[in-house]
Amino acid sequence: MDIIEARNVWKNYKIPHEKRNTLFESLYGLMDSKMGYESFTALKDINFTVKKGEWLGVIGHNGSGKSTLLKVIANTIRPSKGKITVNGKITSFLELGIGFQPDLTAKENIKIYGAIMGLSDTEIENRIDGILEFGGLTRFKDTKIKNFSSGMIVRLAFSTAVQIEPEVLLLDEVLAVGDLDFQKKCFEVFDRYREMDKTVVYVSHDLSTVQRFCDKVLLLNHGEQIGIGNPEEMISLYQSIA
């Protein structure tokens, strides 16, 4: 069964030109829309499927469209053309901790996230201690998120997401800012998810981790789909791209 299917997915953006300095330029810009914006294509005709229990790695140089693709899968942005279909409850670990409320504590944010994911009050309460312990944040449970470092936010976001155990998990550079102990915990979760047949889309520059956990890999370059297939082959192709 296909859990995720992308068909002919495009994403275009309109980028405004520099601020106009004269009244004439401003008025003329309003009359001629071509002067005010230029088009940028972040994704170009992307096609793939991910079956239940599969791990799809997404690799490519900076600016290749990896994070944009995850946002389209998560439905935080809509494709300009084409369609993404997701069958299952999805948890997105994008733009680390972006959904947290800065003026609320770690514990309060966990409760909100759990409620959004459909957990009962009792289920949330039973998981709070485990979430905080996993992230090494037990003594910061009553600290407001705005006082957290970026690394602490990453640990809290990942710990919350995996303890709630979604059907589909989107991960964007989750290991990039964690210490070795946190990375070890992440790998243990990854191993457990493999055993549980969880579906994961994993964006990372850590090619060894991609090769270790992913069943197949999607290679992007400047928004284009260069290939999708065996991790070793796609990683070799990626390394050959200047």
mmCIF file of C-alpha atoms in Angstrom:
data_model
loop_
_atom_site.group_PDB
_atom_site.id
_atom_site.type_symbol
_atom_site.label_atom_id
_atom_site.label_comp_id
_atom_site.label_asym_id
_atom_site.label_seq_id
_atom_site.Cartn_x
_atom_site.Cartn_y
_atom_site.Cartn_z
ATOM 1 C CA MET A 1 0.000 0.000 0.000
ATOM 2 C CA ASP A 2 1.280 3.452 -0.945
ATOM 3 C CA ILE A 3 1.364 5.704 2.111
ATOM 4 C CA ILE A 4 2.727 8.710 0.196
ATOM 5 C CA GLU A 5 2.308 9.405 -3.515
ATOM 6 C CA ALA A 6 3.652 12.425 -5.392
ATOM 7 C CA ARG A 7 2.410 13.031 -8.922
ATOM 8 C CA ASN A 8 3.873 15.754 -11.142
ATOM 9 C CA VAL A 9 4.517 18.064 -8.184
ATOM 10 C CA TRP A 10 5.702 21.590 -8.957
ATOM 11 C CA LYS A 11 6.233 24.517 -6.594
ATOM 12 C CA ASN A 12 6.704 28.030 -7.946
ATOM 13 C CA TYR A 13 7.304 31.223 -6.002
ATOM 14 C CA LYS A 14 7.005 34.860 -6.995
ATOM 15 C CA ILE A 15 9.976 36.837 -5.724
ATOM 16 C CA PRO A 16 9.499 40.632 -5.464
ATOM 17 C CA HIS A 17 12.140 42.831 -7.013
ATOM 18 C CA GLU A 18 14.014 45.437 -4.998
ATOM 19 C CA LYS A 19 12.022 48.286 -3.467
ATOM 20 C CA ARG A 20 11.229 51.013 -5.995
ATOM 21 C CA ASN A 21 12.747 54.377 -5.277
ATOM 22 C CA THR A 22 10.641 56.737 -7.370
ATOM 23 C CA LEU A 23 6.927 57.404 -7.726
ATOM 24 C CA PHE A 24 7.127 56.633 -11.452
ATOM 25 C CA GLU A 25 8.792 53.281 -10.813
ATOM 26 C CA SER A 26 6.190 52.387 -8.193
ATOM 27 C CA LEU A 27 3.220 53.340 -10.381
ATOM 28 C CA TYR A 28 4.667 51.659 -13.443
ATOM 29 C CA GLY A 29 5.338 48.563 -11.401
ATOM 30 C CA LEU A 30 1.671 48.405 -10.395
ATOM 31 C CA MET A 31 0.604 48.624 -14.039
ATOM 32 C CA ASP A 32 3.160 46.127 -15.298
ATOM 33 C CA SER A 33 3.215 43.128 -12.969
ATOM 34 C CA LYS A 34 6.189 41.660 -14.811
ATOM 35 C CA MET A 35 8.354 44.437 -13.437
ATOM 36 C CA GLY A 36 7.458 43.708 -9.821
ATOM 37 C CA TYR A 37 8.163 39.999 -9.543
ATOM 38 C CA GLU A 38 10.219 37.212 -10.960
ATOM 39 C CA SER A 39 9.362 33.525 -10.846
ATOM 40 C CA PHE A 40 11.411 30.915 -8.996
ATOM 41 C CA THR A 41 10.722 27.207 -9.362
ATOM 42 C CA ALA A 42 11.607 25.279 -6.205
ATOM 43 C CA LEU A 43 10.276 21.889 -7.349
ATOM 44 C CA LYS A 44 9.985 20.640 -10.923
ATOM 45 C CA ASP A 45 7.784 17.660 -11.769
ATOM 46 C CA ILE A 46 8.509 15.441 -8.748
ATOM 47 C CA ASN A 47 7.155 11.872 -8.833
ATOM 48 C CA PHE A 48 7.552 9.076 -6.281
ATOM 49 C CA THR A 49 5.720 6.675 -3.982
ATOM 50 C CA VAL A 50 6.500 5.493 -0.454
ATOM 51 C CA LYS A 51 4.978 2.253 0.771
ATOM 52 C CA LYS A 52 4.031 1.382 4.353
ATOM 53 C CA GLY A 53 7.158 0.736 6.380
ATOM 54 C CA GLU A 54 9.514 2.266 3.822
ATOM 55 C CA TRP A 55 12.120 4.904 4.561
ATOM 56 C CA LEU A 56 12.653 7.432 1.785
ATOM 57 C CA GLY A 57 15.858 9.427 2.009
ATOM 58 C CA VAL A 58 15.937 12.833 0.324
ATOM 59 C CA ILE A 59 19.370 14.199 -0.531
ATOM 60 C CA GLY A 60 20.796 17.094 -2.521
ATOM 61 C CA HIS A 61 22.936 20.167 -2.164
ATOM 62 C CA ASN A 62 21.661 23.260 -0.330
ATOM 63 C CA GLY A 63 18.874 24.909 -2.314
ATOM 64 C CA SER A 64 17.909 21.714 -4.115
ATOM 65 C CA GLY A 65 14.319 21.746 -2.805
ATOM 66 C CA LYS A 66 14.536 19.138 -0.030
ATOM 67 C CA SER A 67 12.842 21.149 2.727
ATOM 68 C CA THR A 68 10.292 22.543 0.276
ATOM 69 C CA LEU A 69 9.318 18.997 -0.643
ATOM 70 C CA LEU A 70 8.828 18.072 3.016
ATOM 71 C CA LYS A 71 6.606 21.117 3.510
ATOM 72 C CA VAL A 72 4.469 20.058 0.554
ATOM 73 C CA ILE A 73 4.178 16.518 1.945
ATOM 74 C CA ALA A 74 3.245 17.962 5.362
ATOM 75 C CA ASN A 75 0.647 20.218 3.692
ATOM 76 C CA THR A 76 2.154 23.349 5.238
ATOM 77 C CA ILE A 77 2.453 24.706 1.693
ATOM 78 C CA ARG A 78 0.467 23.713 -1.379
ATOM 79 C CA PRO A 79 2.012 22.605 -4.666
ATOM 80 C CA SER A 80 1.595 24.956 -7.617
ATOM 81 C CA LYS A 81 0.799 21.965 -9.818
ATOM 82 C CA GLY A 82 0.417 18.257 -9.218
ATOM 83 C CA LYS A 83 -0.725 16.377 -6.152
ATOM 84 C CA ILE A 84 0.633 14.793 -2.963
ATOM 85 C CA THR A 85 -1.479 12.096 -1.297
ATOM 86 C CA VAL A 86 -0.727 10.925 2.260
ATOM 87 C CA ASN A 87 -2.597 7.998 3.816
ATOM 88 C CA GLY A 88 -2.004 8.076 7.560
ATOM 89 C CA LYS A 89 -1.455 10.378 10.526
ATOM 90 C CA ILE A 90 1.599 12.467 9.796
ATOM 91 C CA THR A 91 4.012 14.188 12.157
ATOM 92 C CA SER A 92 6.314 16.757 10.657
ATOM 93 C CA PHE A 93 9.637 17.622 12.239
ATOM 94 C CA LEU A 94 10.287 20.671 10.081
ATOM 95 C CA GLU A 95 11.947 23.960 10.942
ATOM 96 C CA LEU A 96 12.753 22.604 14.343
ATOM 97 C CA GLY A 97 10.242 23.549 16.998
ATOM 98 C CA ILE A 98 8.380 26.004 14.771
ATOM 99 C CA GLY A 99 5.047 24.973 16.310
ATOM 100 C CA PHE A 100 6.093 25.656 19.888
ATOM 101 C CA GLN A 101 4.701 28.622 21.798
ATOM 102 C CA PRO A 102 7.701 30.588 23.129
ATOM 103 C CA ASP A 103 5.906 32.010 26.168
ATOM 104 C CA LEU A 104 4.779 28.572 27.366
ATOM 105 C CA THR A 105 6.881 26.016 29.226
ATOM 106 C CA ALA A 106 8.220 22.764 27.803
ATOM 107 C CA LYS A 107 5.557 20.798 29.677
ATOM 108 C CA GLU A 108 2.767 23.077 28.439
ATOM 109 C CA ASN A 109 3.969 22.778 24.837
ATOM 110 C CA ILE A 110 4.027 18.991 25.079
ATOM 111 C CA LYS A 111 0.403 19.037 26.268
ATOM 112 C CA ILE A 112 -0.662 21.246 23.362
ATOM 113 C CA TYR A 113 1.146 19.092 20.810
ATOM 114 C CA GLY A 114 -0.332 15.912 22.252
ATOM 115 C CA ALA A 115 -3.839 17.371 22.105
ATOM 116 C CA ILE A 116 -3.323 18.390 18.470
ATOM 117 C CA MET A 117 -2.280 14.799 17.697
ATOM 118 C CA GLY A 118 -5.498 13.504 19.255
ATOM 119 C CA LEU A 119 -4.200 12.138 22.565
ATOM 120 C CA SER A 120 -6.380 12.244 25.680
ATOM 121 C CA ASP A 121 -5.296 14.212 28.759
ATOM 122 C CA THR A 122 -4.397 10.948 30.506
ATOM 123 C CA GLU A 123 -2.314 9.716 27.563
ATOM 124 C CA ILE A 124 -0.432 13.001 27.453
ATOM 125 C CA GLU A 125 0.255 13.017 31.198
ATOM 126 C CA ASN A 126 1.565 9.453 31.001
ATOM 127 C CA ARG A 127 4.090 10.442 28.326
ATOM 128 C CA ILE A 128 5.380 13.795 29.570
ATOM 129 C CA ASP A 129 8.086 12.409 31.856
ATOM 130 C CA GLY A 130 9.328 10.030 29.159
ATOM 131 C CA ILE A 131 9.474 12.818 26.584
ATOM 132 C CA LEU A 132 11.473 15.098 28.868
ATOM 133 C CA GLU A 133 13.806 12.297 29.957
ATOM 134 C CA PHE A 134 14.475 11.223 26.370
ATOM 135 C CA GLY A 135 15.488 14.770 25.451
ATOM 136 C CA GLY A 136 17.548 15.262 28.618
ATOM 137 C CA LEU A 137 15.247 18.113 29.586
ATOM 138 C CA THR A 138 13.620 16.921 32.818
ATOM 139 C CA ARG A 139 14.933 19.821 34.904
ATOM 140 C CA PHE A 140 13.722 22.309 32.285
ATOM 141 C CA LYS A 141 10.088 21.163 32.211
ATOM 142 C CA ASP A 142 8.864 24.454 33.716
ATOM 143 C CA THR A 143 11.191 26.655 31.643
ATOM 144 C CA LYS A 144 9.668 28.766 28.881
ATOM 145 C CA ILE A 145 10.653 27.750 25.367
ATOM 146 C CA LYS A 146 11.917 31.249 24.563
ATOM 147 C CA ASN A 147 14.760 30.586 27.013
ATOM 148 C CA PHE A 148 15.786 27.327 25.299
ATOM 149 C CA SER A 149 18.832 27.024 23.066
ATOM 150 C CA SER A 150 18.302 25.781 19.501
ATOM 151 C CA GLY A 151 19.689 22.389 20.526
ATOM 152 C CA MET A 152 17.224 22.094 23.401
ATOM 153 C CA ILE A 153 14.345 22.929 21.062
ATOM 154 C CA VAL A 154 15.497 20.229 18.657
ATOM 155 C CA ARG A 155 15.639 17.640 21.417
ATOM 156 C CA LEU A 156 12.204 18.591 22.733
ATOM 157 C CA ALA A 157 10.625 18.572 19.275
ATOM 158 C CA PHE A 158 12.067 15.199 18.309
ATOM 159 C CA SER A 159 11.357 13.637 21.701
ATOM 160 C CA THR A 160 7.733 14.769 21.556
ATOM 161 C CA ALA A 161 7.233 13.574 17.984
ATOM 162 C CA VAL A 162 8.635 10.078 18.460
ATOM 163 C CA GLN A 163 6.981 9.424 21.827
ATOM 164 C CA ILE A 164 3.589 10.090 20.235
ATOM 165 C CA GLU A 165 4.484 7.510 17.557
ATOM 166 C CA PRO A 166 2.880 8.769 14.331
ATOM 167 C CA GLU A 167 2.188 6.592 11.295
ATOM 168 C CA VAL A 168 4.275 8.841 9.045
ATOM 169 C CA LEU A 169 7.243 10.863 10.273
ATOM 170 C CA LEU A 170 8.991 13.632 8.329
ATOM 171 C CA LEU A 171 12.509 14.403 9.541
ATOM 172 C CA ASP A 172 14.655 17.317 8.392
ATOM 173 C CA GLU A 173 18.279 17.252 9.608
ATOM 174 C CA VAL A 174 17.285 15.950 13.040
ATOM 175 C CA LEU A 175 20.856 14.903 13.888
ATOM 176 C CA ALA A 176 22.533 18.134 12.811
ATOM 177 C CA VAL A 177 22.549 19.902 16.184
ATOM 178 C CA GLY A 178 22.349 17.074 18.718
ATOM 179 C CA ASP A 179 25.262 15.764 20.784
ATOM 180 C CA LEU A 180 26.545 12.170 20.566
ATOM 181 C CA ASP A 181 24.276 10.937 23.359
ATOM 182 C CA PHE A 182 21.207 12.386 21.646
ATOM 183 C CA GLN A 183 22.283 10.935 18.295
ATOM 184 C CA LYS A 184 22.591 7.500 19.911
ATOM 185 C CA LYS A 185 19.032 7.815 21.227
ATOM 186 C CA CYS A 186 17.856 8.860 17.761
ATOM 187 C CA PHE A 187 19.442 5.780 16.207
ATOM 188 C CA GLU A 188 17.695 3.582 18.771
ATOM 189 C CA VAL A 189 14.380 5.173 17.790
ATOM 190 C CA PHE A 190 15.184 4.683 14.108
ATOM 191 C CA ASP A 191 15.881 0.986 14.718
ATOM 192 C CA ARG A 192 12.590 0.658 16.596
ATOM 193 C CA TYR A 193 10.692 2.423 13.817
ATOM 194 C CA ARG A 194 12.186 0.036 11.274
ATOM 195 C CA GLU A 195 10.961 -2.916 13.345
ATOM 196 C CA MET A 196 7.500 -1.334 13.712
ATOM 197 C CA ASP A 197 7.116 -0.704 9.953
ATOM 198 C CA LYS A 198 6.769 3.039 10.419
ATOM 199 C CA THR A 199 6.960 5.169 7.279
ATOM 200 C CA VAL A 200 9.637 7.874 7.318
ATOM 201 C CA VAL A 201 10.807 10.577 4.917
ATOM 202 C CA TYR A 202 14.290 11.555 5.991
ATOM 203 C CA VAL A 203 16.193 14.619 4.749
ATOM 204 C CA SER A 204 19.848 14.695 5.723
ATOM 205 C CA HIS A 205 23.370 15.568 4.621
ATOM 206 C CA ASP A 206 24.593 12.658 6.757
ATOM 207 C CA LEU A 207 24.958 10.174 3.922
ATOM 208 C CA SER A 208 26.068 7.286 6.124
ATOM 209 C CA THR A 209 22.825 7.517 8.110
ATOM 210 C CA VAL A 210 20.793 7.771 4.915
ATOM 211 C CA GLN A 211 22.463 4.639 3.575
ATOM 212 C CA ARG A 212 22.011 2.804 6.877
ATOM 213 C CA PHE A 213 18.285 3.399 7.351
ATOM 214 C CA CYS A 214 16.700 4.284 4.006
ATOM 215 C CA ASP A 215 15.203 1.755 1.585
ATOM 216 C CA LYS A 216 15.452 4.146 -1.335
ATOM 217 C CA VAL A 217 16.720 7.651 -1.955
ATOM 218 C CA LEU A 218 15.373 10.611 -3.928
ATOM 219 C CA LEU A 219 18.093 12.880 -5.336
ATOM 220 C CA LEU A 220 17.202 16.521 -6.018
ATOM 221 C CA ASN A 221 19.280 19.201 -7.722
ATOM 222 C CA HIS A 222 18.017 22.770 -8.234
ATOM 223 C CA GLY A 223 14.465 21.508 -7.726
ATOM 224 C CA GLU A 224 14.739 18.748 -10.317
ATOM 225 C CA GLN A 225 14.390 15.040 -9.635
ATOM 226 C CA ILE A 226 17.701 13.583 -10.765
ATOM 227 C CA GLY A 227 16.820 10.052 -9.747
ATOM 228 C CA ILE A 228 15.213 7.753 -7.217
ATOM 229 C CA GLY A 229 16.428 4.298 -6.308
ATOM 230 C CA ASN A 230 19.039 2.314 -4.439
ATOM 231 C CA PRO A 231 20.701 4.409 -1.686
ATOM 232 C CA GLU A 232 24.248 3.485 -2.700
ATOM 233 C CA GLU A 233 23.647 4.408 -6.344
ATOM 234 C CA MET A 234 21.894 7.685 -5.540
ATOM 235 C CA ILE A 235 24.576 8.710 -3.037
ATOM 236 C CA SER A 236 27.281 7.997 -5.619
ATOM 237 C CA LEU A 237 25.378 10.076 -8.171
ATOM 238 C CA TYR A 238 24.952 12.897 -5.643
ATOM 239 C CA GLN A 239 28.682 12.948 -4.949
ATOM 240 C CA SER A 240 29.375 13.267 -8.673
ATOM 241 C CA ILE A 241 27.282 16.452 -8.957
ATOM 242 C CA ALA A 242 29.406 19.581 -8.618
#
